[in-house]
């Protein structure tokens, strides 16, 4: 086909998973999705019904549970349908909405992890001042600010996406609508599309992760000074569990988003694996991490 500007009305998603493991993948996705829904909806329900749990920490946990339910519902059912029916056409507007929701929810989740790290930092480092420093109102304002900050780059993504021309194909070799994949199959070769992705990855990924690691490092330092072995073990267990979930979310996304902008080309399989792992696994693990953290 010629390289004339072409704006498509729909995309065709093609999830590149071999037929030998498709059935296993569908079953695994169903288990992950049901586990995610059950765990996070249970957390939301318990927090709503028990007024004693409507504290700043649990409000953060509840907000994270809502984000996890939305993210999983936005991605996993479509992936399962795609694997069952091989290819799946999706209208341009619906594809755009799914992609922007993935970005928005990932960014909000990253900022919520940072907010929760601050909450734990003040609770452990400044326990006497904690009730004055962190309140339910503070948390709700923080959640609102997280959504506002996340919405800012979405506007730029929206502008960039409307600039893309698809003169060769409208087939996206991916399991859900994804910005990077869309840019790769388009006829546009401007470096700004990936440079902006890397900038966002550094700003919201690396910076937030650094803040979280510093906060948890100071908490661990205080925990090591506790004379009680049981108290020390509980705090360190919680930190390790939370860090595993945080790293499982941050590291794959940071690698997938930053490297392309730096000129490092990832294979389609590597990129797909990184983003999918960071999108569907942390929402399933957050409830178990929360349960461990609330045993104290």
C-alpha positions as semicolon CSV with decimal commas, in nm:
position;residue;x (nm);y (nm);z (nm)
1;X;0,000;0,000;0,000
2;X;0,110;0,359;-0,049
3;X;0,210;0,572;0,246
4;X;-0,089;0,802;0,211
5;X;-0,242;0,926;0,534
6;X;-0,507;0,682;0,649
7;X;-0,721;0,713;0,961
8;X;-0,887;0,383;1,046
9;X;-1,233;0,328;1,196
10;X;-1,131;0,015;1,384
11;X;-0,831;-0,193;1,489
12;X;-0,784;-0,568;1,485
13;X;-0,613;-0,706;1,796
14;X;-0,394;-1,010;1,748
15;X;-0,255;-1,163;2,066
16;X;0,061;-1,349;1,967
17;X;0,032;-1,653;2,195
18;X;0,092;-1,996;2,047
19;X;-0,207;-2,227;2,011
20;X;-0,041;-2,489;2,236
21;X;-0,069;-2,268;2,545
22;X;-0,382;-2,068;2,462
23;X;-0,618;-2,284;2,666
24;X;-0,383;-2,272;2,963
25;X;-0,350;-1,892;2,927
26;X;-0,729;-1,844;2,918
27;X;-0,773;-2,056;3,232
28;X;-0,488;-1,871;3,407
29;X;-0,639;-1,533;3,314
30;X;-0,981;-1,644;3,442
31;X;-0,830;-1,751;3,775
32;X;-0,632;-1,426;3,804
33;X;-0,940;-1,217;3,720
34;X;-1,173;-1,397;3,961
35;X;-0,912;-1,386;4,238
36;X;-0,856;-1,016;4,176
37;X;-1,229;-0,939;4,182
38;X;-1,301;-1,147;4,491
39;X;-1,006;-1,015;4,693
40;X;-1,044;-0,648;4,606
41;X;-1,425;-0,636;4,623
42;X;-1,407;-0,805;4,962
43;X;-1,164;-0,539;5,084
44;X;-1,391;-0,260;4,955
45;X;-1,700;-0,418;5,116
46;X;-1,531;-0,471;5,454
47;X;-1,404;-0,111;5,464
48;X;-1,749;0,025;5,375
49;X;-1,931;-0,187;5,637
50;X;-1,682;-0,147;5,923
51;X;-1,655;0,219;6,029
52;X;-1,357;0,134;6,249
53;X;-1,161;0,058;5,932
54;X;-1,230;0,396;5,772
55;X;-0,888;0,523;5,873
56;X;-0,636;0,693;5,640
57;X;-0,445;0,369;5,581
58;X;-0,757;0,170;5,493
59;X;-0,893;0,450;5,276
60;X;-0,570;0,427;5,072
61;X;-0,611;0,050;5,055
62;X;-0,974;0,088;4,947
63;X;-0,881;0,337;4,673
64;X;-0,612;0,099;4,549
65;X;-0,864;-0,188;4,546
66;X;-1,102;0,018;4,329
67;X;-0,819;0,095;4,084
68;X;-0,724;-0,274;4,072
69;X;-1,081;-0,384;3,996
70;X;-1,115;-0,124;3,720
71;X;-0,779;-0,208;3,563
72;X;-0,839;-0,583;3,563
73;X;-1,191;-0,542;3,422
74;X;-1,061;-0,307;3,154
75;X;-0,800;-0,555;3,029
76;X;-0,848;-0,922;3,123
77;X;-1,199;-1,002;2,982
78;X;-1,098;-0,856;2,645
79;X;-0,776;-1,059;2,647
80;X;-0,970;-1,379;2,720
81;X;-1,217;-1,313;2,438
82;X;-0,928;-1,237;2,206
83;X;-0,753;-1,564;2,285
84;X;-1,073;-1,763;2,245
85;X;-1,164;-1,612;1,907
86;X;-0,808;-1,557;1,772
87;X;-0,854;-1,202;1,637
88;X;-1,094;-0,936;1,749
89;X;-1,192;-0,611;1,576
90;X;-1,244;-0,318;1,812
91;X;-1,383;0,024;1,714
92;X;-1,131;0,310;1,709
93;X;-1,304;0,495;1,993
94;X;-1,330;0,187;2,216
95;X;-0,963;0,104;2,154
96;X;-0,866;0,460;2,240
97;X;-1,071;0,448;2,560
98;X;-0,916;0,119;2,672
99;X;-0,564;0,247;2,605
100;X;-0,616;0,575;2,790
101;X;-0,777;0,393;3,084
102;X;-0,475;0,162;3,108
103;X;-0,243;0,464;3,119
104;X;-0,458;0,657;3,363
105;X;-0,509;0,368;3,604
106;X;-0,141;0,268;3,592
107;X;-0,035;0,624;3,672
108;X;-0,290;0,660;3,953
109;X;-0,177;0,326;4,097
110;X;0,186;0,440;4,089
111;X;0,094;0,761;4,271
112;X;-0,123;0,571;4,522
113;X;0,170;0,343;4,606
114;X;0,369;0,660;4,679
115;X;0,086;0,801;4,890
116;X;0,067;0,477;5,089
117;X;0,444;0,484;5,143
118;X;0,411;0,836;5,286
119;X;0,127;0,717;5,510
120;X;0,336;0,432;5,652
121;X;0,638;0,664;5,683
122;X;0,454;0,914;5,902
123;X;0,284;0,636;6,101
124;X;0,616;0,472;6,192
125;X;0,855;0,769;6,206
126;X;0,617;1,024;6,363
127;X;0,357;0,811;6,548
128;X;0,254;1,087;6,791
129;X;0,199;1,345;6,517
130;X;0,047;1,098;6,270
131;X;-0,321;1,166;6,361
132;X;-0,269;1,538;6,293
133;X;-0,053;1,492;5,981
134;X;-0,264;1,229;5,805
135;X;-0,645;1,232;5,816
136;X;-0,926;1,092;5,606
137;X;-0,958;1,432;5,438
138;X;-0,586;1,427;5,355
139;X;-0,624;1,089;5,187
140;X;-0,926;1,191;4,979
141;X;-0,747;1,507;4,865
142;X;-0,442;1,293;4,783
143;X;-0,651;1,051;4,575
144;X;-0,811;1,343;4,390
145;X;-0,471;1,498;4,321
146;X;-0,342;1,161;4,195
147;X;-0,625;1,150;3,939
148;X;-0,569;1,510;3,832
149;X;-0,194;1,459;3,787
150;X;-0,258;1,140;3,592
151;X;-0,499;1,322;3,361
152;X;-0,237;1,575;3,249
153;X;-0,025;1,343;3,028
154;X;-0,344;1,176;2,901
155;X;-0,421;1,496;2,709
156;X;-0,084;1,478;2,533
157;X;-0,132;1,108;2,454
158;X;-0,471;1,188;2,307
159;X;-0,322;1,456;2,082
160;X;-0,041;1,224;1,970
161;X;-0,278;0,937;1,893
162;X;-0,499;1,154;1,674
163;X;-0,187;1,245;1,474
164;X;-0,108;0,883;1,389
165;X;-0,169;0,757;1,038
166;X;-0,214;0,388;0,956
167;X;-0,122;0,348;0,590
168;X;0,008;-0,011;0,613
169;X;-0,216;-0,201;0,855
170;X;-0,473;-0,164;1,130
171;X;-0,369;-0,490;1,298
172;X;-0,222;-0,441;1,647
173;X;-0,005;-0,741;1,742
174;X;-0,095;-0,712;2,108
175;X;-0,343;-0,847;2,361
176;X;-0,510;-0,511;2,429
177;X;-0,498;-0,160;2,287
178;X;-0,152;-0,024;2,362
179;X;0,007;0,312;2,281
180;X;0,356;0,183;2,196
181;X;0,221;-0,090;1,968
182;X;-0,005;0,161;1,796
183;X;0,290;0,393;1,727
184;X;0,498;0,101;1,594
185;X;0,238;-0,003;1,335
186;X;0,162;0,356;1,229
187;X;0,341;0,534;0,946
188;X;0,463;0,815;1,174
189;X;0,836;0,812;1,251
190;X;0,866;1,116;1,477
191;X;1,079;1,039;1,785
192;X;0,854;1,255;2,005
193;X;0,602;0,973;2,046
194;X;0,846;0,747;2,230
195;X;1,042;1,029;2,394
196;X;0,727;1,143;2,571
197;X;0,657;0,785;2,682
198;X;1,006;0,763;2,833
199;X;0,968;1,102;3,001
200;X;0,645;0,992;3,165
201;X;0,805;0,663;3,267
202;X;1,094;0,845;3,434
203;X;0,872;1,108;3,596
204;X;0,601;0,882;3,736
205;X;0,793;0,554;3,750
206;X;1,151;0,611;3,857
207;X;1,078;0,915;4,073
208;X;0,787;0,750;4,257
209;X;0,983;0,428;4,305
210;X;1,277;0,623;4,448
211;X;1,050;0,800;4,698
212;X;0,894;0,466;4,800
213;X;1,231;0,297;4,847
214;X;1,363;0,587;5,056
215;X;1,049;0,584;5,274
216;X;1,059;0,208;5,324
217;X;1,433;0,225;5,387
218;X;1,381;0,468;5,673
219;X;1,097;0,254;5,811
220;X;1,323;-0,053;5,799
221;X;1,596;0,143;5,978
222;X;1,354;0,227;6,259
223;X;1,223;-0,132;6,268
224;X;1,573;-0,269;6,319
225;X;1,603;-0,059;6,634
226;X;1,293;-0,216;6,792
227;X;1,389;-0,437;7,086
228;X;1,094;-0,674;7,043
229;X;1,180;-0,949;6,793
230;X;0,813;-1,008;6,717
231;X;0,745;-0,639;6,648
232;X;1,056;-0,612;6,433
233;X;0,961;-0,922;6,233
234;X;0,605;-0,801;6,169
235;X;0,717;-0,464;6,033
236;X;0,988;-0,619;5,814
237;X;0,745;-0,885;5,683
238;X;0,501;-0,615;5,582
239;X;0,776;-0,410;5,413
240;X;0,907;-0,707;5,216
241;X;0,557;-0,808;5,100
242;X;0,465;-0,454;4,996
243;X;0,798;-0,407;4,819
244;X;0,749;-0,725;4,616
245;X;0,414;-0,596;4,487
246;X;0,556;-0,249;4,424
247;X;0,857;-0,384;4,233
248;X;0,639;-0,623;4,032
249;X;0,439;-0,319;3,923
250;X;0,716;-0,063;3,873
251;X;1,011;-0,251;3,725
252;X;0,841;-0,405;3,418
253;X;0,665;-0,079;3,329
254;X;0,980;0,127;3,383
255;X;1,180;-0,102;3,154
256;X;0,905;-0,119;2,889
257;X;0,839;0,257;2,878
258;X;1,184;0,408;2,926
259;X;1,406;0,189;2,706
260;X;1,226;0,256;2,372
261;X;1,270;0,631;2,422
262;X;1,640;0,576;2,487
263;X;1,684;0,396;2,157
264;X;1,677;0,041;2,297
265;X;1,438;-0,168;2,090
266;X;1,264;-0,444;2,285
267;X;1,130;-0,749;2,105
268;X;0,752;-0,768;2,077
269;X;0,749;-1,070;2,308
270;X;0,960;-0,896;2,575
271;X;0,752;-0,576;2,566
272;X;0,424;-0,768;2,573
273;X;0,536;-0,977;2,869
274;X;0,659;-0,677;3,071
275;X;0,343;-0,470;3,031
276;X;0,101;-0,760;3,077
277;X;0,277;-0,881;3,394
278;X;0,269;-0,530;3,545
279;X;-0,097;-0,484;3,447
280;X;-0,261;-0,805;3,566
281;X;-0,050;-0,952;3,848
282;X;-0,019;-0,667;4,106
283;X;-0,401;-0,623;4,132
284;X;-0,426;-0,992;4,225
285;X;-0,144;-0,970;4,482
286;X;-0,249;-0,644;4,649
287;X;-0,525;-0,804;4,865
288;X;-0,283;-1,064;5,010
289;X;-0,030;-0,790;5,073
290;X;-0,302;-0,588;5,247
291;X;-0,408;-0,885;5,461
292;X;-0,052;-0,934;5,582
293;X;-0,013;-0,562;5,650
294;X;-0,328;-0,547;5,865
295;X;-0,232;-0,830;6,100
296;X;-0,030;-0,587;6,312
